[in-house]
Tab-separated table of C-alpha atoms and ligand atoms in Angstrom:
chain	number	residue	atom	x	y	z
A	24	MET	CA	18.945	-5.612	-0.062
A	25	TYR	CA	16.193	-6.428	-2.502
A	26	VAL	CA	12.910	-4.533	-2.129
A	27	LEU	CA	9.659	-5.694	-4.124
A	28	ILE	CA	7.287	-2.864	-4.464
A	29	THR	CA	3.690	-3.305	-6.150
A	30	GLY	CA	2.208	-0.285	-7.798
A	31	VAL	CA	5.555	1.201	-8.426
A	32	THR	CA	4.953	3.073	-11.406
A	33	LYS	CA	2.985	6.088	-9.882
A	34	GLY	CA	2.256	7.894	-6.469
A	35	ILE	CA	3.643	6.640	-3.182
A	36	GLY	CA	5.001	3.466	-4.816
A	37	ARG	CA	7.079	5.267	-7.301
A	38	SER	CA	8.399	7.455	-4.230
A	39	LEU	CA	9.135	4.556	-2.178
A	40	ALA	CA	11.079	3.025	-5.142
A	41	LEU	CA	12.986	6.080	-5.330
A	42	GLU	CA	14.026	6.476	-1.639
A	43	PHE	CA	15.212	2.522	-1.550
A	44	ILE	CA	17.286	3.260	-4.730
A	45	ASN	CA	18.812	6.417	-3.395
A	46	ARG	CA	19.660	4.282	-0.444
A	47	GLY	CA	21.541	1.724	-2.598
A	48	ASP	CA	18.993	-0.875	-2.529
A	49	LYS	CA	17.782	-2.915	-5.830
A	50	VAL	CA	13.971	-2.447	-6.337
A	51	ILE	CA	11.855	-5.161	-8.155
A	52	GLY	CA	8.988	-2.902	-9.320
A	53	VAL	CA	5.527	-4.486	-10.345
A	54	SER	CA	2.714	-2.788	-11.929
A	55	ARG	CA	0.642	-3.115	-15.062
A	56	THR	CA	1.985	-0.314	-17.351
A	57	GLU	CA	4.882	-1.744	-19.344
A	58	LYS	CA	5.966	1.850	-20.796
A	59	GLU	CA	6.242	3.400	-17.400
A	60	LEU	CA	7.977	0.580	-16.135
A	61	GLU	CA	10.600	1.071	-18.873
A	62	THR	CA	10.955	4.520	-18.127
A	63	ILE	CA	12.002	3.853	-14.406
A	64	GLN	CA	14.172	1.047	-15.611
A	65	GLY	CA	15.760	3.660	-18.333
A	66	GLU	CA	16.595	6.064	-15.298
A	67	PHE	CA	18.098	3.403	-12.945
A	68	PRO	CA	19.248	0.473	-14.973
A	69	LEU	CA	21.315	-0.961	-12.217
A	70	SER	CA	18.914	-0.466	-9.457
A	71	PHE	CA	15.432	-1.370	-11.045
A	72	ILE	CA	14.224	-4.589	-11.867
A	73	PRO	CA	10.832	-4.185	-13.749
A	74	ILE	CA	7.930	-7.094	-13.641
A	75	ARG	CA	4.727	-6.571	-15.594
A	76	ALA	CA	1.856	-7.947	-14.030
A	77	ASP	CA	-1.618	-7.477	-12.923
A	78	ILE	CA	-1.742	-8.739	-9.695
A	79	THR	CA	-5.379	-9.059	-9.560
A	80	ASN	CA	-4.609	-12.341	-11.467
A	81	GLU	CA	-3.270	-14.992	-9.059
A	82	LYS	CA	-1.325	-16.624	-12.100
A	83	GLU	CA	0.115	-13.480	-12.604
A	84	ILE	CA	1.527	-13.219	-8.892
A	85	ASP	CA	2.746	-16.908	-9.355
A	86	ASP	CA	4.777	-15.763	-12.232
A	87	ILE	CA	6.339	-12.997	-10.449
A	88	PHE	CA	7.747	-15.412	-7.893
A	89	ILE	CA	8.787	-17.997	-10.584
A	90	LYS	CA	10.843	-14.978	-12.449
A	91	LEU	CA	12.535	-14.066	-8.988
A	92	LYS	CA	13.336	-17.541	-8.539
A	93	ASN	CA	15.071	-18.008	-11.794
A	94	MET	CA	16.848	-14.624	-11.169
A	95	LYS	CA	17.928	-16.108	-7.947
A	96	ILE	CA	16.744	-13.016	-6.104
A	97	SER	CA	15.621	-13.479	-2.588
A	98	VAL	CA	13.201	-10.585	-1.639
A	99	ASP	CA	14.168	-9.077	1.641
A	100	LEU	CA	11.439	-6.305	2.072
A	101	LEU	CA	7.810	-6.605	0.306
A	102	ILE	CA	5.925	-3.739	0.003
A	103	ASN	CA	2.262	-4.256	-0.824
A	104	ASN	CA	1.582	-0.878	-2.210
A	105	ALA	CA	-0.734	-1.112	-5.200
A	106	GLY	CA	-4.591	-0.077	-4.303
A	107	VAL	CA	-7.414	1.403	-5.794
A	108	GLY	CA	-10.701	3.128	-4.566
A	109	TYR	CA	-13.625	4.840	-6.240
A	110	ILE	CA	-15.603	7.605	-4.340
A	111	SER	CA	-19.295	6.849	-4.852
A	112	ASN	CA	-22.722	5.319	-3.343
A	113	PHE	CA	-22.145	1.672	-2.716
A	114	CYS	CA	-25.106	0.617	-4.786
A	115	THR	CA	-24.175	3.016	-7.693
A	116	LEU	CA	-20.664	1.779	-8.145
A	117	SER	CA	-20.479	-1.043	-10.556
A	118	TRP	CA	-19.895	-4.581	-9.032
A	119	GLU	CA	-17.066	-5.073	-11.189
A	120	LYS	CA	-15.424	-1.972	-9.455
A	121	ASN	CA	-16.385	-3.049	-5.954
A	122	LYS	CA	-14.843	-6.351	-6.784
A	123	ASN	CA	-11.710	-4.641	-8.264
A	124	ILE	CA	-11.084	-3.061	-4.815
A	125	ILE	CA	-11.319	-6.226	-2.803
A	126	ASP	CA	-9.347	-8.153	-5.405
A	127	LEU	CA	-6.472	-5.737	-5.292
A	128	ASN	CA	-6.388	-4.162	-1.885
A	129	ILE	CA	-7.232	-7.442	0.033
A	130	VAL	CA	-6.922	-10.914	-2.192
A	131	ALA	CA	-3.699	-9.860	-4.051
A	132	LEU	CA	-2.102	-8.387	-0.912
A	133	THR	CA	-2.843	-11.443	1.045
A	134	TYR	CA	-1.679	-13.685	-1.605
A	135	MET	CA	1.448	-11.816	-2.284
A	136	THR	CA	2.225	-11.941	1.536
A	137	HIS	CA	1.819	-15.624	1.532
A	138	LYS	CA	3.782	-16.265	-1.544
A	139	PHE	CA	6.592	-14.237	-0.155
A	140	LEU	CA	6.481	-15.645	3.516
A	141	LYS	CA	6.521	-19.527	1.925
A	142	GLU	CA	9.915	-18.396	0.537
A	143	VAL	CA	11.685	-17.561	3.942
A	144	LYS	CA	13.039	-20.621	5.131
A	145	GLY	CA	13.723	-19.902	8.856
A	146	ASN	CA	14.254	-17.044	11.219
A	147	GLU	CA	15.712	-14.373	8.456
A	148	ASN	CA	15.915	-10.634	8.625
A	149	LYS	CA	13.248	-9.653	6.432
A	150	GLY	CA	10.130	-7.502	6.328
A	151	ILE	CA	6.821	-6.470	5.131
A	152	ILE	CA	5.283	-2.948	4.434
A	153	ASN	CA	1.511	-3.026	3.815
A	154	VAL	CA	-0.073	0.043	2.724
A	155	SER	CA	-3.484	0.910	4.183
A	156	SER	CA	-4.767	4.219	4.940
A	157	THR	CA	-6.010	6.647	7.926
A	158	GLY	CA	-9.454	5.693	6.953
A	159	ALA	CA	-8.929	2.344	8.430
A	160	CYS	CA	-8.946	3.995	11.723
A	161	GLN	CA	-12.527	5.395	11.112
A	162	SER	CA	-15.715	3.794	11.987
A	163	GLY	CA	-16.619	3.460	8.247
A	164	GLY	CA	-16.384	5.212	4.968
A	165	PRO	CA	-19.769	6.470	3.804
A	166	LEU	CA	-19.344	6.875	-0.044
A	167	PHE	CA	-16.328	4.951	0.360
A	168	ALA	CA	-17.428	2.058	2.025
A	169	THR	CA	-15.562	-1.022	0.144
A	170	TYR	CA	-12.386	0.784	-0.050
A	171	TYR	CA	-12.193	1.923	3.675
A	172	ALA	CA	-13.322	-1.783	4.526
A	173	SER	CA	-10.586	-3.284	2.550
A	174	LYS	CA	-8.047	-0.696	4.468
A	175	SER	CA	-9.293	-2.029	7.615
A	176	TYR	CA	-8.710	-5.531	6.715
A	177	VAL	CA	-4.936	-4.306	5.470
A	178	LYS	CA	-4.403	-2.807	9.235
A	179	SER	CA	-5.805	-6.022	11.128
A	180	PHE	CA	-4.166	-8.624	8.882
A	181	SER	CA	-0.910	-6.765	9.214
A	182	ASN	CA	-1.374	-6.548	13.107
A	183	GLY	CA	-2.224	-10.109	13.139
A	184	ILE	CA	0.891	-11.443	11.183
A	185	SER	CA	3.079	-8.973	12.805
A	186	GLU	CA	2.540	-10.856	16.031
A	187	GLU	CA	2.799	-14.361	14.460
A	188	LEU	CA	6.150	-13.436	12.858
A	189	ARG	CA	7.996	-11.797	15.579
A	190	ASP	CA	9.830	-14.737	16.717
A	191	ARG	CA	11.006	-15.365	13.198
A	192	LYS	CA	12.638	-11.587	13.212
A	193	ILE	CA	10.243	-10.675	10.298
A	194	ARG	CA	9.069	-7.384	10.631
A	195	VAL	CA	5.503	-6.175	9.489
A	196	MET	CA	4.859	-2.544	9.164
A	197	CYS	CA	1.564	-0.959	8.489
A	198	LEU	CA	1.718	2.210	6.630
A	199	LEU	CA	-1.466	4.466	7.030
A	200	PRO	CA	-1.141	7.574	4.788
A	201	GLY	CA	-3.696	10.128	4.924
A	202	PRO	CA	-4.669	12.422	1.849
A	203	THR	CA	-1.476	12.331	-0.357
A	204	LYS	CA	-1.289	13.979	-3.861
A	205	THR	CA	-1.192	11.229	-6.287
A	206	LYS	CA	-2.991	10.085	-9.314
A	207	PHE	CA	-5.407	8.158	-6.816
A	208	ASN	CA	-9.075	9.234	-7.036
A	209	GLY	CA	-8.066	12.767	-8.566
A	210	MET	CA	-6.221	13.373	-5.489
A	211	GLU	CA	-3.362	15.208	-7.526
A	212	LYS	CA	-5.901	18.065	-8.073
A	213	ALA	CA	-7.146	18.260	-4.431
A	214	GLN	CA	-6.068	21.393	-2.539
A	215	GLY	CA	-5.498	21.759	1.209
A	216	PHE	CA	-2.725	22.330	3.928
A	217	TYR	CA	-3.238	18.657	5.251
A	218	ILE	CA	-2.481	17.124	1.589
A	219	MET	CA	1.255	15.332	1.717
A	220	GLU	CA	3.351	15.042	-1.099
A	221	ALA	CA	3.849	11.128	-2.057
A	222	SER	CA	7.639	11.763	-1.433
A	223	ASN	CA	7.296	12.939	2.088
A	224	VAL	CA	4.953	9.904	2.774
A	225	ALA	CA	7.844	7.549	1.497
A	226	LYS	CA	10.559	9.261	3.509
A	227	ILE	CA	8.720	8.861	6.688
A	228	ALA	CA	7.918	5.400	5.785
A	229	LEU	CA	11.248	4.619	5.301
A	230	ARG	CA	12.374	6.369	8.847
A	231	ASP	CA	9.837	4.473	10.714
A	232	TYR	CA	10.616	1.035	9.276
A	233	PHE	CA	14.124	1.450	9.997
A	234	ARG	CA	13.251	2.476	13.498
A	235	GLY	CA	11.310	-0.461	13.822
A	236	LYS	CA	7.845	0.891	13.945
A	237	GLU	CA	4.813	-1.547	13.378
A	238	ILE	CA	2.410	1.423	12.623
A	239	CYS	CA	3.315	4.526	10.701
A	240	ILE	CA	1.011	7.475	10.068
A	241	PRO	CA	2.862	9.955	8.125
A	242	GLY	CA	2.306	13.699	9.428
A	243	VAL	CA	1.331	15.409	12.447
A	244	ILE	CA	-2.040	16.449	11.067
A	245	ASN	CA	-2.960	12.771	10.302
A	246	LYS	CA	-1.759	11.478	13.431
A	247	LEU	CA	-3.755	13.985	15.267
A	248	LEU	CA	-7.133	13.291	13.146
A	249	VAL	CA	-6.599	9.602	13.953
A	250	PHE	CA	-6.164	10.403	17.622
A	251	ILE	CA	-9.231	12.602	17.763
A	252	SER	CA	-11.352	10.225	15.922
A	253	ASN	CA	-11.165	7.734	18.900
A	254	PHE	CA	-13.395	10.331	20.905
A	255	ILE	CA	-15.971	11.302	18.431
A	256	PRO	CA	-19.216	9.293	18.509
A	257	ARG	CA	-19.726	6.830	15.579
A	258	ARG	CA	-23.007	8.345	14.075
A	259	PHE	CA	-21.540	11.868	14.159
A	260	GLN	CA	-18.212	10.630	12.620
A	261	LEU	CA	-19.912	8.835	9.924
A	262	LYS	CA	-22.214	12.038	9.070
A	263	MET	CA	-19.115	14.208	9.015
A	264	LEU	CA	-17.252	11.810	6.637
A	265	LYS	CA	-20.333	11.498	4.362
A	266	ARG	CA	-20.280	15.195	4.129
A	267	ILE	CA	-16.529	15.484	3.352
A	268	GLN	CA	-17.024	12.678	0.474
A	269	ASN	CA	-19.981	14.218	-0.878
A	270	LYS	CA	-17.978	17.757	-1.449
A	271	LYS	CA	-15.215	15.556	-3.377
B	938	NAP	N1	-3.321	8.982	-2.331
B	938	NAP	C1	-3.910	8.865	-1.406
B	938	NAP	O1	-4.540	9.956	-0.841
B	938	NAP	C2	-3.790	7.562	-0.446
B	938	NAP	C3	-4.139	7.783	1.007
B	938	NAP	C4	-4.401	6.698	1.687
B	938	NAP	C5	-3.960	5.651	1.224
B	938	NAP	N2	-3.384	5.318	-0.031
B	938	NAP	C6	-3.027	3.992	-0.565
B	938	NAP	O2	-1.649	4.225	-1.115
B	938	NAP	C7	-1.375	3.061	-2.136
B	938	NAP	C8	-0.908	3.644	-3.113
B	938	NAP	O3	-1.773	4.666	-3.718
B	938	NAP	P1	-1.355	6.065	-4.639
B	938	NAP	O4	-2.053	6.978	-4.199
B	938	NAP	O5	0.143	5.956	-4.904
B	938	NAP	O6	-2.112	5.441	-5.950
B	938	NAP	P2	-1.819	5.558	-7.494
B	938	NAP	O7	-1.078	6.901	-7.753
B	938	NAP	O8	-3.211	5.381	-8.062
B	938	NAP	O9	-0.837	4.299	-7.846
B	938	NAP	C9	-1.250	3.227	-7.894
B	938	NAP	C10	-0.381	2.188	-8.473
B	938	NAP	O10	-0.983	0.536	-8.292
B	938	NAP	C11	-0.799	0.408	-9.707
B	938	NAP	N3	-1.756	-0.827	-9.661
B	938	NAP	C12	-2.923	-0.583	-9.967
B	938	NAP	N4	-3.794	-1.552	-10.136
B	938	NAP	C13	-2.696	-2.639	-10.357
B	938	NAP	C14	-2.940	-3.836	-10.217
B	938	NAP	N5	-3.939	-4.547	-10.598
B	938	NAP	N6	-1.659	-4.663	-10.429
B	938	NAP	C15	-0.581	-3.979	-10.366
B	938	NAP	N7	-0.426	-2.859	-10.180
B	938	NAP	C16	-1.605	-1.944	-9.908
B	938	NAP	C17	-0.779	1.545	-10.762
B	938	NAP	O11	0.192	1.116	-11.784
B	938	NAP	P3	-0.457	0.436	-13.198
B	938	NAP	O12	-1.774	1.423	-13.422
B	938	NAP	O13	0.890	0.964	-13.990
B	938	NAP	O14	-0.554	-0.829	-12.950
B	938	NAP	C18	0.124	2.432	-9.814
B	938	NAP	O15	1.377	2.316	-10.076
B	938	NAP	C19	-2.699	2.676	-2.152
B	938	NAP	O16	-2.921	1.401	-1.633
B	938	NAP	C20	-3.743	3.556	-1.601
B	938	NAP	O17	-4.767	2.938	-1.252
B	938	NAP	C21	-3.590	6.429	-0.809
């Protein structure tokens, strides 16, 4: 099967790519850094097809789908993984960075999904995995406000289209990782028993996708924290989250 993954050069996206390649699938990897794409292709010349693109630019997304058409590739699974976030007070964070979060985490993800679904003709066995965050299950994200809000959008959007697409046999899974050791926001230096390796997140994501799950929260601790947060009063939850982010 052909799997298109955005944000493939690092972190969770790269680990997902390795898992699919190990299964024998072909991965079309999208990211901005040509050199890192070439490195992955050098390792897996027969299984990895690199496409350099900045997906915050609509035209570059159009070009991805034109390239795929020219190569006669029909994507079976789209993984909208690329995402950014910056810990900062909303007002202190520049407008450009706030907008970048919305452009990548929301607009690019939605446009990629729309373009992908336009190519699917009838009832085909295709799928979408959208990468959100356990942050989407909290009341909000003080000092991470735009990012948490963007991930809540991803969760809600995924749930909505998953019901719309059920009859067409197109499966949608929303992946909600908790803190994961990647280059995202300095997480590679973060310490704590609850921080997961990207390779584990990817393994669990594949397992759950092939089991037909629509929501995947990797790790028992993340699942537990999401469950408990349903019972914590909103104001108290926000205060706690602000204190945690302040420490970061
Ligand atoms: N790490 C965590 O703790 C954590 C927790 C919850 C959710 N998540 C979510 O998991 C996803 C992956 O995060 P990660 O931790 O693996 O992040 P990461 O290590 O920073 O990797 C992000 C990837 O996105 C690509 N990318 C960034 N901007 C792009 C753009 N405009 N166009 C195309 N590609 C772009 C980057 O490649 P280039 O720089 O080469 O473009 C990179 O491959 C994100 O959606 C993130 O929000 C992460």
